[in-house]
PDB file of C-alpha atoms in Angstrom:
ATOM      1  CA  MET K   1       0.070   0.004  -0.160  1.00 38.00           C
ATOM      2  CA  LYS K   2       2.698   2.235   0.781  1.00 40.00           C
ATOM      3  CA  LEU K   3       4.405   1.668  -2.696  1.00 39.00           C
ATOM      4  CA  TYR K   4       1.260   2.486  -4.378  1.00 37.00           C
ATOM      5  CA  LEU K   5       0.431   5.814  -2.611  1.00 37.00           C
ATOM      6  CA  ILE K   6       4.352   6.796  -3.571  1.00 35.00           C
ATOM      7  CA  LEU K   7       3.574   5.948  -7.003  1.00 36.00           C
ATOM      8  CA  LEU K   8       0.238   7.612  -7.092  1.00 35.00           C
ATOM      9  CA  LEU K   9       1.423  10.912  -5.266  1.00 35.00           C
ATOM     10  CA  PRO K  10       3.228  12.694  -8.548  1.00 37.00           C
ATOM     11  CA  PHE K  11       0.265  12.396 -10.522  1.00 33.00           C
ATOM     12  CA  VAL K  12      -2.033  13.917  -7.684  1.00 36.00           C
ATOM     13  CA  LEU K  13       0.373  16.825  -7.533  1.00 37.00           C
ATOM     14  CA  PHE K  14       0.467  17.234 -11.289  1.00 46.00           C
ATOM     15  CA  ALA K  15      -3.395  17.503 -11.342  1.00 42.00           C
ATOM     16  CA  GLN K  16      -3.439  20.388  -8.836  1.00 76.00           C
ATOM     17  CA  LYS K  17      -5.187  23.570 -10.292  1.00 87.00           C
ATOM     18  CA  PRO K  18      -2.508  26.502  -9.844  1.00 94.00           C
ATOM     19  CA  GLN K  19      -3.728  29.323  -7.542  1.00 93.00           C
ATOM     20  CA  LEU K  20      -3.900  32.152  -9.677  1.00 96.00           C
ATOM     21  CA  LEU K  21      -4.958  35.969 -10.256  1.00 96.00           C
ATOM     22  CA  LEU K  22      -8.611  36.630 -11.224  1.00 95.00           C
ATOM     23  CA  LEU K  23     -10.450  39.363 -12.452  1.00 96.00           C
ATOM     24  CA  GLN K  24     -13.186  41.332 -11.380  1.00 95.00           C
ATOM     25  CA  VAL K  25     -15.356  43.442 -13.552  1.00 92.00           C
ATOM     26  CA  TYR K  26     -15.022  47.132 -13.961  1.00 94.00           C
ATOM     27  CA  LYS K  27     -17.900  49.014 -12.593  1.00 92.00           C
ATOM     28  CA  ASP K  28     -17.103  52.493 -12.696  1.00 92.00           C
ATOM     29  CA  GLN K  29     -14.111  51.908  -9.831  1.00 94.00           C
ATOM     30  CA  ASN K  30     -11.656  54.680  -9.549  1.00 93.00           C
ATOM     31  CA  ILE K  31      -8.611  53.692 -11.414  1.00 94.00           C
ATOM     32  CA  THR K  32      -6.627  56.813 -11.675  1.00 91.00           C
ATOM     33  CA  ASN K  33      -2.649  55.775 -11.679  1.00 94.00           C
ATOM     34  CA  TRP K  34      -3.518  52.431 -12.580  1.00 98.00           C
ATOM     35  CA  VAL K  35      -2.426  50.572 -15.704  1.00 98.00           C
ATOM     36  CA  MET K  36      -4.045  49.265 -18.820  1.00 98.00           C
ATOM     37  CA  SER K  37      -3.602  46.242 -21.383  1.00 98.00           C
ATOM     38  CA  GLU K  38      -5.384  44.699 -23.906  1.00 98.00           C
ATOM     39  CA  LYS K  39      -7.148  41.248 -23.194  1.00 96.00           C
ATOM     40  CA  LEU K  40      -5.976  38.744 -25.124  1.00 96.00           C
ATOM     41  CA  ASP K  41      -8.414  36.056 -26.218  1.00 92.00           C
ATOM     42  CA  GLY K  42      -6.004  32.878 -26.258  1.00 95.00           C
ATOM     43  CA  ILE K  43      -5.454  30.064 -23.777  1.00 95.00           C
ATOM     44  CA  ARG K  44      -4.351  31.152 -20.094  1.00 96.00           C
ATOM     45  CA  ALA K  45      -1.071  29.226 -19.377  1.00 97.00           C
ATOM     46  CA  TYR K  46       0.990  28.910 -16.067  1.00 98.00           C
ATOM     47  CA  TRP K  47       4.694  28.121 -16.094  1.00 98.00           C
ATOM     48  CA  ASP K  48       5.471  26.583 -12.884  1.00 96.00           C
ATOM     49  CA  GLY K  49       9.914  26.985 -13.819  1.00 96.00           C
ATOM     50  CA  LYS K  50       9.387  23.659 -15.650  1.00 95.00           C
ATOM     51  CA  GLN K  51       6.269  22.780 -17.401  1.00 96.00           C
ATOM     52  CA  LEU K  52       3.156  24.743 -18.685  1.00 97.00           C
ATOM     53  CA  ILE K  53       0.058  23.961 -17.126  1.00 96.00           C
ATOM     54  CA  SER K  54      -3.480  25.246 -17.761  1.00 94.00           C
ATOM     55  CA  ARG K  55      -5.758  27.169 -15.515  1.00 90.00           C
ATOM     56  CA  GLY K  56      -7.422  23.443 -14.851  1.00 88.00           C
ATOM     57  CA  GLY K  57      -4.719  21.942 -13.926  1.00 92.00           C
ATOM     58  CA  LYS K  58      -3.886  19.842 -16.692  1.00 92.00           C
ATOM     59  CA  HIS K  59      -0.203  19.905 -18.654  1.00 95.00           C
ATOM     60  CA  ILE K  60       0.180  21.428 -21.889  1.00 96.00           C
ATOM     61  CA  TYR K  61       2.159  19.749 -24.368  1.00 97.00           C
ATOM     62  CA  ALA K  62       4.105  22.564 -25.650  1.00 97.00           C
ATOM     63  CA  PRO K  63       7.160  21.477 -27.934  1.00 97.00           C
ATOM     64  CA  LYS K  64      10.616  21.646 -26.564  1.00 97.00           C
ATOM     65  CA  PHE K  65      11.257  24.630 -29.045  1.00 97.00           C
ATOM     66  CA  PHE K  66       8.865  26.588 -27.550  1.00 98.00           C
ATOM     67  CA  ILE K  67       9.696  26.521 -23.885  1.00 98.00           C
ATOM     68  CA  LYS K  68      13.495  25.671 -23.539  1.00 97.00           C
ATOM     69  CA  ASP K  69      14.654  29.459 -23.002  1.00 97.00           C
ATOM     70  CA  PHE K  70      11.927  30.045 -20.451  1.00 98.00           C
ATOM     71  CA  PRO K  71      12.932  31.341 -17.186  1.00 98.00           C
ATOM     72  CA  PRO K  72      13.342  29.067 -14.078  1.00 97.00           C
ATOM     73  CA  PHE K  73      10.763  30.938 -12.177  1.00 98.00           C
ATOM     74  CA  GLU K  74       6.918  31.198 -12.259  1.00 98.00           C
ATOM     75  CA  LEU K  75       4.915  33.230 -14.921  1.00 98.00           C
ATOM     76  CA  ASP K  76       1.357  33.547 -15.799  1.00 98.00           C
ATOM     77  CA  GLY K  77       0.285  34.475 -19.370  1.00 98.00           C
ATOM     78  CA  GLU K  78      -1.839  33.974 -22.495  1.00 98.00           C
ATOM     79  CA  LEU K  79      -0.729  31.510 -25.180  1.00 98.00           C
ATOM     80  CA  TRP K  80      -1.985  33.320 -28.358  1.00 98.00           C
ATOM     81  CA  SER K  81      -1.436  34.023 -31.907  1.00 97.00           C
ATOM     82  CA  LYS K  82      -3.778  37.043 -33.101  1.00 96.00           C
ATOM     83  CA  ARG K  83      -7.085  38.508 -32.668  1.00 94.00           C
ATOM     84  CA  ASP K  84     -10.094  36.410 -33.780  1.00 88.00           C
ATOM     85  CA  ASP K  85      -8.336  33.357 -33.855  1.00 92.00           C
ATOM     86  CA  PHE K  86      -9.403  31.325 -30.693  1.00 90.00           C
ATOM     87  CA  GLU K  87     -10.388  28.266 -32.023  1.00 86.00           C
ATOM     88  CA  ASN K  88      -7.110  28.187 -34.011  1.00 94.00           C
ATOM     89  CA  ILE K  89      -4.946  28.805 -30.711  1.00 95.00           C
ATOM     90  CA  SER K  90      -7.345  26.005 -29.151  1.00 92.00           C
ATOM     91  CA  SER K  91      -6.821  23.391 -31.391  1.00 92.00           C
ATOM     92  CA  ILE K  92      -3.100  23.943 -31.161  1.00 96.00           C
ATOM     93  CA  VAL K  93      -2.640  24.067 -27.569  1.00 96.00           C
ATOM     94  CA  ARG K  94      -4.794  21.015 -26.726  1.00 91.00           C
ATOM     95  CA  ASP K  95      -2.919  18.627 -28.849  1.00 91.00           C
ATOM     96  CA  LYS K  96      -1.347  16.099 -27.054  1.00 92.00           C
ATOM     97  CA  VAL K  97       1.264  15.539 -29.519  1.00 95.00           C
ATOM     98  CA  PRO K  98       2.579  19.220 -30.173  1.00 96.00           C
ATOM     99  CA  SER K  99       2.419  20.313 -34.048  1.00 95.00           C
ATOM    100  CA  GLU K 100       4.524  22.463 -36.208  1.00 96.00           C
ATOM    101  CA  LYS K 101       1.894  24.933 -35.868  1.00 97.00           C
ATOM    102  CA  TRP K 102       3.059  25.917 -32.228  1.00 98.00           C
ATOM    103  CA  LYS K 103       5.197  28.319 -34.627  1.00 98.00           C
ATOM    104  CA  GLU K 104       2.123  30.379 -34.826  1.00 98.00           C
ATOM    105  CA  ILE K 105       1.570  30.663 -31.050  1.00 98.00           C
ATOM    106  CA  THR K 106       3.451  33.162 -28.821  1.00 98.00           C
ATOM    107  CA  TYR K 107       3.467  33.385 -24.602  1.00 98.00           C
ATOM    108  CA  ASN K 108       2.236  36.599 -23.720  1.00 98.00           C
ATOM    109  CA  ILE K 109       2.969  37.385 -19.702  1.00 98.00           C
ATOM    110  CA  PHE K 110       1.078  39.659 -17.453  1.00 98.00           C
ATOM    111  CA  GLU K 111       1.955  37.928 -14.144  1.00 98.00           C
ATOM    112  CA  VAL K 112       4.905  36.662 -12.381  1.00 98.00           C
ATOM    113  CA  PRO K 113       3.309  34.820  -9.510  1.00 97.00           C
ATOM    114  CA  HIS K 114       4.540  35.196  -5.919  1.00 95.00           C
ATOM    115  CA  ALA K 115       7.444  37.736  -6.889  1.00 96.00           C
ATOM    116  CA  LYS K 116       7.820  40.775  -4.646  1.00 93.00           C
ATOM    117  CA  GLU K 117       7.052  44.437  -5.164  1.00 95.00           C
ATOM    118  CA  GLY K 118       4.389  45.956  -7.587  1.00 97.00           C
ATOM    119  CA  LEU K 119       3.455  44.649 -10.972  1.00 98.00           C
ATOM    120  CA  LEU K 120       5.716  46.726 -12.936  1.00 98.00           C
ATOM    121  CA  LYS K 121       8.533  45.401 -11.018  1.00 98.00           C
ATOM    122  CA  ARG K 122       7.557  42.085 -11.077  1.00 98.00           C
ATOM    123  CA  LEU K 123       7.243  42.068 -14.963  1.00 98.00           C
ATOM    124  CA  GLU K 124      10.362  43.657 -15.320  1.00 98.00           C
ATOM    125  CA  LYS K 125      12.129  40.120 -14.022  1.00 98.00           C
ATOM    126  CA  VAL K 126      10.596  38.612 -17.278  1.00 98.00           C
ATOM    127  CA  LYS K 127      12.203  41.489 -19.754  1.00 97.00           C
ATOM    128  CA  PRO K 128      15.732  39.318 -19.937  1.00 98.00           C
ATOM    129  CA  TYR K 129      13.967  36.520 -21.265  1.00 98.00           C
ATOM    130  CA  GLU K 130      11.772  38.056 -24.162  1.00 98.00           C
ATOM    131  CA  SER K 131      11.934  36.415 -27.407  1.00 98.00           C
ATOM    132  CA  ASP K 132      10.406  35.835 -30.538  1.00 98.00           C
ATOM    133  CA  ILE K 133       8.337  33.417 -28.347  1.00 98.00           C
ATOM    134  CA  LEU K 134       7.874  35.240 -24.842  1.00 98.00           C
ATOM    135  CA  HIS K 135       6.645  38.797 -24.654  1.00 98.00           C
ATOM    136  CA  VAL K 136       5.579  40.831 -21.838  1.00 98.00           C
ATOM    137  CA  ILE K 137       2.249  42.395 -22.280  1.00 98.00           C
ATOM    138  CA  VAL K 138       2.816  46.261 -22.661  1.00 97.00           C
ATOM    139  CA  GLN K 139       1.024  48.131 -19.670  1.00 98.00           C
ATOM    140  CA  ARG K 140      -0.260  51.652 -20.431  1.00 97.00           C
ATOM    141  CA  GLU K 141      -0.811  54.220 -17.480  1.00 96.00           C
ATOM    142  CA  VAL K 142      -4.299  55.509 -17.399  1.00 96.00           C
ATOM    143  CA  ASN K 143      -5.391  58.739 -16.168  1.00 89.00           C
ATOM    144  CA  SER K 144      -9.355  58.622 -16.227  1.00 93.00           C
ATOM    145  CA  LYS K 145     -12.069  56.695 -17.397  1.00 94.00           C
ATOM    146  CA  ASP K 146     -12.383  58.649 -20.596  1.00 95.00           C
ATOM    147  CA  GLU K 147      -8.781  57.657 -21.267  1.00 96.00           C
ATOM    148  CA  LEU K 148      -9.680  53.957 -20.630  1.00 96.00           C
ATOM    149  CA  PHE K 149     -12.571  53.525 -22.682  1.00 95.00           C
ATOM    150  CA  ARG K 150     -10.449  55.301 -25.492  1.00 96.00           C
ATOM    151  CA  PHE K 151      -8.244  52.441 -25.468  1.00 97.00           C
ATOM    152  CA  LEU K 152     -11.124  49.851 -25.113  1.00 96.00           C
ATOM    153  CA  SER K 153     -12.694  51.384 -28.554  1.00 95.00           C
ATOM    154  CA  VAL K 154      -9.230  51.066 -30.223  1.00 96.00           C
ATOM    155  CA  VAL K 155      -8.894  47.427 -29.096  1.00 95.00           C
ATOM    156  CA  GLU K 156     -12.235  46.509 -30.253  1.00 92.00           C
ATOM    157  CA  SER K 157     -12.165  48.382 -33.378  1.00 92.00           C
ATOM    158  CA  LYS K 158      -8.801  46.108 -34.218  1.00 93.00           C
ATOM    159  CA  GLY K 159     -10.935  42.611 -32.919  1.00 89.00           C
ATOM    160  CA  GLY K 160      -9.455  42.649 -29.708  1.00 92.00           C
ATOM    161  CA  GLU K 161     -11.789  40.984 -26.499  1.00 89.00           C
ATOM    162  CA  GLY K 162     -11.472  43.833 -24.196  1.00 93.00           C
ATOM    163  CA  VAL K 163      -9.203  45.428 -21.569  1.00 97.00           C
ATOM    164  CA  VAL K 164      -7.550  44.687 -18.068  1.00 98.00           C
ATOM    165  CA  VAL K 165      -7.095  47.345 -15.810  1.00 98.00           C
ATOM    166  CA  ARG K 166      -4.911  46.558 -12.821  1.00 98.00           C
ATOM    167  CA  ASP K 167      -3.840  48.784  -9.583  1.00 98.00           C
ATOM    168  CA  PRO K 168       0.138  48.179 -10.209  1.00 97.00           C
ATOM    169  CA  ASN K 169       1.198  49.081  -6.914  1.00 97.00           C
ATOM    170  CA  VAL K 170      -0.557  45.972  -4.765  1.00 97.00           C
ATOM    171  CA  ALA K 171       1.627  42.876  -4.168  1.00 97.00           C
ATOM    172  CA  TYR K 172       0.752  39.553  -5.788  1.00 97.00           C
ATOM    173  CA  ILE K 173      -2.753  38.079  -5.423  1.00 96.00           C
ATOM    174  CA  ASP K 174      -3.734  34.687  -6.063  1.00 95.00           C
ATOM    175  CA  LYS K 175      -7.508  34.759  -6.293  1.00 95.00           C
ATOM    176  CA  ARG K 176     -10.241  36.912  -7.632  1.00 95.00           C
ATOM    177  CA  THR K 177      -9.617  40.493  -6.684  1.00 96.00           C
ATOM    178  CA  SER K 178     -11.126  44.170  -6.982  1.00 97.00           C
ATOM    179  CA  LYS K 179      -7.193  45.469  -8.187  1.00 97.00           C
ATOM    180  CA  ALA K 180      -7.685  43.617 -11.133  1.00 98.00           C
ATOM    181  CA  LEU K 181     -10.506  44.227 -13.444  1.00 97.00           C
ATOM    182  CA  LYS K 182     -11.862  43.490 -17.081  1.00 95.00           C
ATOM    183  CA  LEU K 183     -13.701  45.704 -19.158  1.00 95.00           C
ATOM    184  CA  LYS K 184     -15.729  45.033 -22.608  1.00 91.00           C
ATOM    185  CA  SER K 185     -18.541  46.376 -24.397  1.00 87.00           C
ATOM    186  CA  PHE K 186     -20.767  43.557 -23.556  1.00 85.00           C
ATOM    187  CA  LYS K 187     -20.800  41.272 -20.379  1.00 85.00           C
ATOM    188  CA  ASP K 188     -19.760  37.887 -21.001  1.00 89.00           C
ATOM    189  CA  ALA K 189     -19.390  34.711 -18.681  1.00 91.00           C
ATOM    190  CA  GLU K 190     -18.638  31.185 -18.445  1.00 93.00           C
ATOM    191  CA  CYS K 191     -21.084  28.154 -17.537  1.00 95.00           C
ATOM    192  CA  ARG K 192     -20.809  24.084 -17.979  1.00 96.00           C
ATOM    193  CA  VAL K 193     -23.221  22.328 -20.410  1.00 97.00           C
ATOM    194  CA  VAL K 194     -25.369  19.944 -18.735  1.00 96.00           C
ATOM    195  CA  SER K 195     -27.451  18.655 -21.753  1.00 95.00           C
ATOM    196  CA  PHE K 196     -28.859  19.964 -25.086  1.00 90.00           C
ATOM    197  CA  ASN K 197     -32.330  20.138 -26.131  1.00 93.00           C
ATOM    198  CA  HIS K 198     -33.386  19.199 -29.315  1.00 93.00           C
ATOM    199  CA  GLY K 199     -34.766  22.239 -31.794  1.00 92.00           C
ATOM    200  CA  LYS K 200     -38.234  22.351 -33.378  1.00 90.00           C
ATOM    201  CA  GLY K 201     -39.854  23.258 -36.403  1.00 90.00           C
ATOM    202  CA  LYS K 202     -36.818  24.789 -38.615  1.00 88.00           C
ATOM    203  CA  LEU K 203     -34.294  23.271 -36.172  1.00 90.00           C
ATOM    204  CA  ALA K 204     -35.758  19.897 -36.131  1.00 90.00           C
ATOM    205  CA  ASN K 205     -33.201  17.590 -36.230  1.00 90.00           C
ATOM    206  CA  MET K 206     -30.878  19.826 -34.897  1.00 94.00           C
ATOM    207  CA  MET K 207     -29.692  21.128 -31.311  1.00 95.00           C
ATOM    208  CA  GLY K 208     -32.404  23.807 -30.071  1.00 95.00           C
ATOM    209  CA  SER K 209     -30.622  25.087 -26.985  1.00 96.00           C
ATOM    210  CA  LEU K 210     -27.999  24.252 -24.301  1.00 97.00           C
ATOM    211  CA  THR K 211     -28.929  23.481 -20.608  1.00 97.00           C
ATOM    212  CA  CYS K 212     -26.287  25.294 -18.688  1.00 97.00           C
ATOM    213  CA  ARG K 213     -25.002  25.538 -15.082  1.00 96.00           C
ATOM    214  CA  LEU K 214     -23.375  28.693 -13.785  1.00 96.00           C
ATOM    215  CA  ASP K 215     -20.944  28.600 -10.496  1.00 91.00           C
ATOM    216  CA  ASN K 216     -23.766  29.654  -8.632  1.00 91.00           C
ATOM    217  CA  ASN K 217     -25.732  26.067  -9.386  1.00 93.00           C
ATOM    218  CA  ALA K 218     -28.059  28.395 -11.366  1.00 93.00           C
ATOM    219  CA  THR K 219     -29.403  26.560 -14.601  1.00 95.00           C
ATOM    220  CA  PHE K 220     -30.452  28.422 -17.750  1.00 96.00           C
ATOM    221  CA  LYS K 221     -30.642  27.685 -21.373  1.00 96.00           C
ATOM    222  CA  ILE K 222     -28.764  29.012 -24.406  1.00 97.00           C
ATOM    223  CA  GLY K 223     -30.611  29.132 -27.397  1.00 94.00           C
ATOM    224  CA  SER K 224     -29.079  31.928 -29.740  1.00 93.00           C
ATOM    225  CA  GLY K 225     -25.668  32.826 -31.273  1.00 93.00           C
ATOM    226  CA  PHE K 226     -25.287  29.431 -32.876  1.00 94.00           C
ATOM    227  CA  THR K 227     -24.413  28.658 -36.401  1.00 91.00           C
ATOM    228  CA  ASN K 228     -26.086  25.739 -38.389  1.00 91.00           C
ATOM    229  CA  LYS K 229     -22.969  23.896 -38.158  1.00 91.00           C
ATOM    230  CA  GLU K 230     -22.839  24.101 -34.380  1.00 93.00           C
ATOM    231  CA  ARG K 231     -26.377  22.774 -33.858  1.00 94.00           C
ATOM    232  CA  MET K 232     -25.651  20.098 -35.945  1.00 94.00           C
ATOM    233  CA  ASP K 233     -22.376  19.169 -33.804  1.00 93.00           C
ATOM    234  CA  PRO K 234     -23.123  20.999 -30.387  1.00 93.00           C
ATOM    235  CA  PRO K 235     -20.738  21.159 -27.386  1.00 94.00           C
ATOM    236  CA  LYS K 236     -20.832  18.145 -25.479  1.00 93.00           C
ATOM    237  CA  VAL K 237     -21.991  17.748 -21.820  1.00 95.00           C
ATOM    238  CA  GLY K 238     -19.103  18.853 -19.626  1.00 93.00           C
ATOM    239  CA  ASP K 239     -17.580  21.674 -21.983  1.00 93.00           C
ATOM    240  CA  ILE K 240     -17.349  25.098 -20.768  1.00 93.00           C
ATOM    241  CA  VAL K 241     -18.842  27.485 -23.106  1.00 94.00           C
ATOM    242  CA  THR K 242     -18.611  31.528 -23.365  1.00 94.00           C
ATOM    243  CA  PHE K 243     -21.918  33.537 -23.769  1.00 95.00           C
ATOM    244  CA  LYS K 244     -22.823  37.316 -23.413  1.00 91.00           C
ATOM    245  CA  TYR K 245     -25.675  38.536 -21.819  1.00 91.00           C
ATOM    246  CA  GLN K 246     -27.590  41.642 -20.581  1.00 83.00           C
ATOM    247  CA  GLU K 247     -27.708  41.484 -17.083  1.00 86.00           C
ATOM    248  CA  PHE K 248     -28.436  39.116 -14.280  1.00 89.00           C
ATOM    249  CA  THR K 249     -31.901  38.448 -12.993  1.00 89.00           C
ATOM    250  CA  LYS K 250     -32.884  38.323  -9.098  1.00 86.00           C
ATOM    251  CA  TYR K 251     -32.566  34.725  -9.522  1.00 88.00           C
ATOM    252  CA  LYS K 252     -28.982  35.174 -10.585  1.00 90.00           C
ATOM    253  CA  LYS K 253     -29.361  33.737 -13.872  1.00 93.00           C
ATOM    254  CA  PRO K 254     -28.454  35.801 -17.081  1.00 93.00           C
ATOM    255  CA  ARG K 255     -31.119  37.654 -19.239  1.00 90.00           C
ATOM    256  CA  PHE K 256     -30.830  37.106 -23.118  1.00 91.00           C
ATOM    257  CA  PRO K 257     -27.790  35.049 -22.939  1.00 94.00           C
ATOM    258  CA  VAL K 258     -26.132  34.175 -26.611  1.00 93.00           C
ATOM    259  CA  PHE K 259     -23.484  31.766 -27.302  1.00 95.00           C
ATOM    260  CA  LEU K 260     -20.117  32.543 -28.105  1.00 92.00           C
ATOM    261  CA  ARG K 261     -17.813  29.685 -28.313  1.00 90.00           C
ATOM    262  CA  VAL K 262     -16.518  26.702 -26.653  1.00 91.00           C
ATOM    263  CA  ARG K 263     -13.764  28.022 -23.926  1.00 88.00           C
ATOM    264  CA  TYR K 264     -12.648  24.326 -22.726  1.00 83.00           C
ATOM    265  CA  LYS K 265     -13.799  20.906 -23.664  1.00 81.00           C
ATOM    266  CA  GLY K 266     -14.619  18.717 -20.719  1.00 72.00           C
ATOM    267  CA  SER K 267     -11.631  16.291 -21.538  1.00 57.00           C
ATOM    268  CA  ASP K 268      -9.304  18.909 -22.245  1.00 59.00           C
ATOM    269  CA  LEU K 269      -7.901  22.163 -20.969  1.00 60.00           C
TER     270      LEU K 269
END
């Protein structure tokens, strides 16, 4: 029994989710003298000094050429190629046998977990390791709400997802925090698919809607935003999907949810 536990332990450690910084939503907070950056729509990845791990705690099979010059300390960032390319990024990064397509991917750093001092000093640690693959995301000082929204407008006009705004003076935080906020022109969230519902009328023989569950255990249906191709081959039970909505009801359910994409497949990241 002791031998069995010893053999099992490395797998248990490997499967642990990293404790990382998580964003709250911008709601007109005072962000004077904070910093802002584009929110990249890729796959988040944590570098523990030896390997890349997904936010969910699973190994990312990056090729050796990709990680060979990474620093020996922790990093947190986004595996990304270009704007409006999430499906391609996801297919490359999820592949358990890394392909040549990894040459399209870069690792874009927005945090150095557990490093000392403020955000900008933490990111300075990464500068000597920058390359064609490893980038530090540029942080711009923001002095007013108008400046923040102008930047958001520029990012979205180029096909970007949104903006992240952060207090650069706080120490590293490994949980959801009001010191790091996301801003988009629409609200979005993630939910887990628990079932799908058959369509009727012109949607007969296709998926009509998904039943999803939020982290607060509220369930609701998403019936719009799907292409016919997605209705013929809908997300699977267990997948995490991203949707946009107007607001939450008093019952903590989203009003007018619209499907955007599959964020994580249940068996993957």
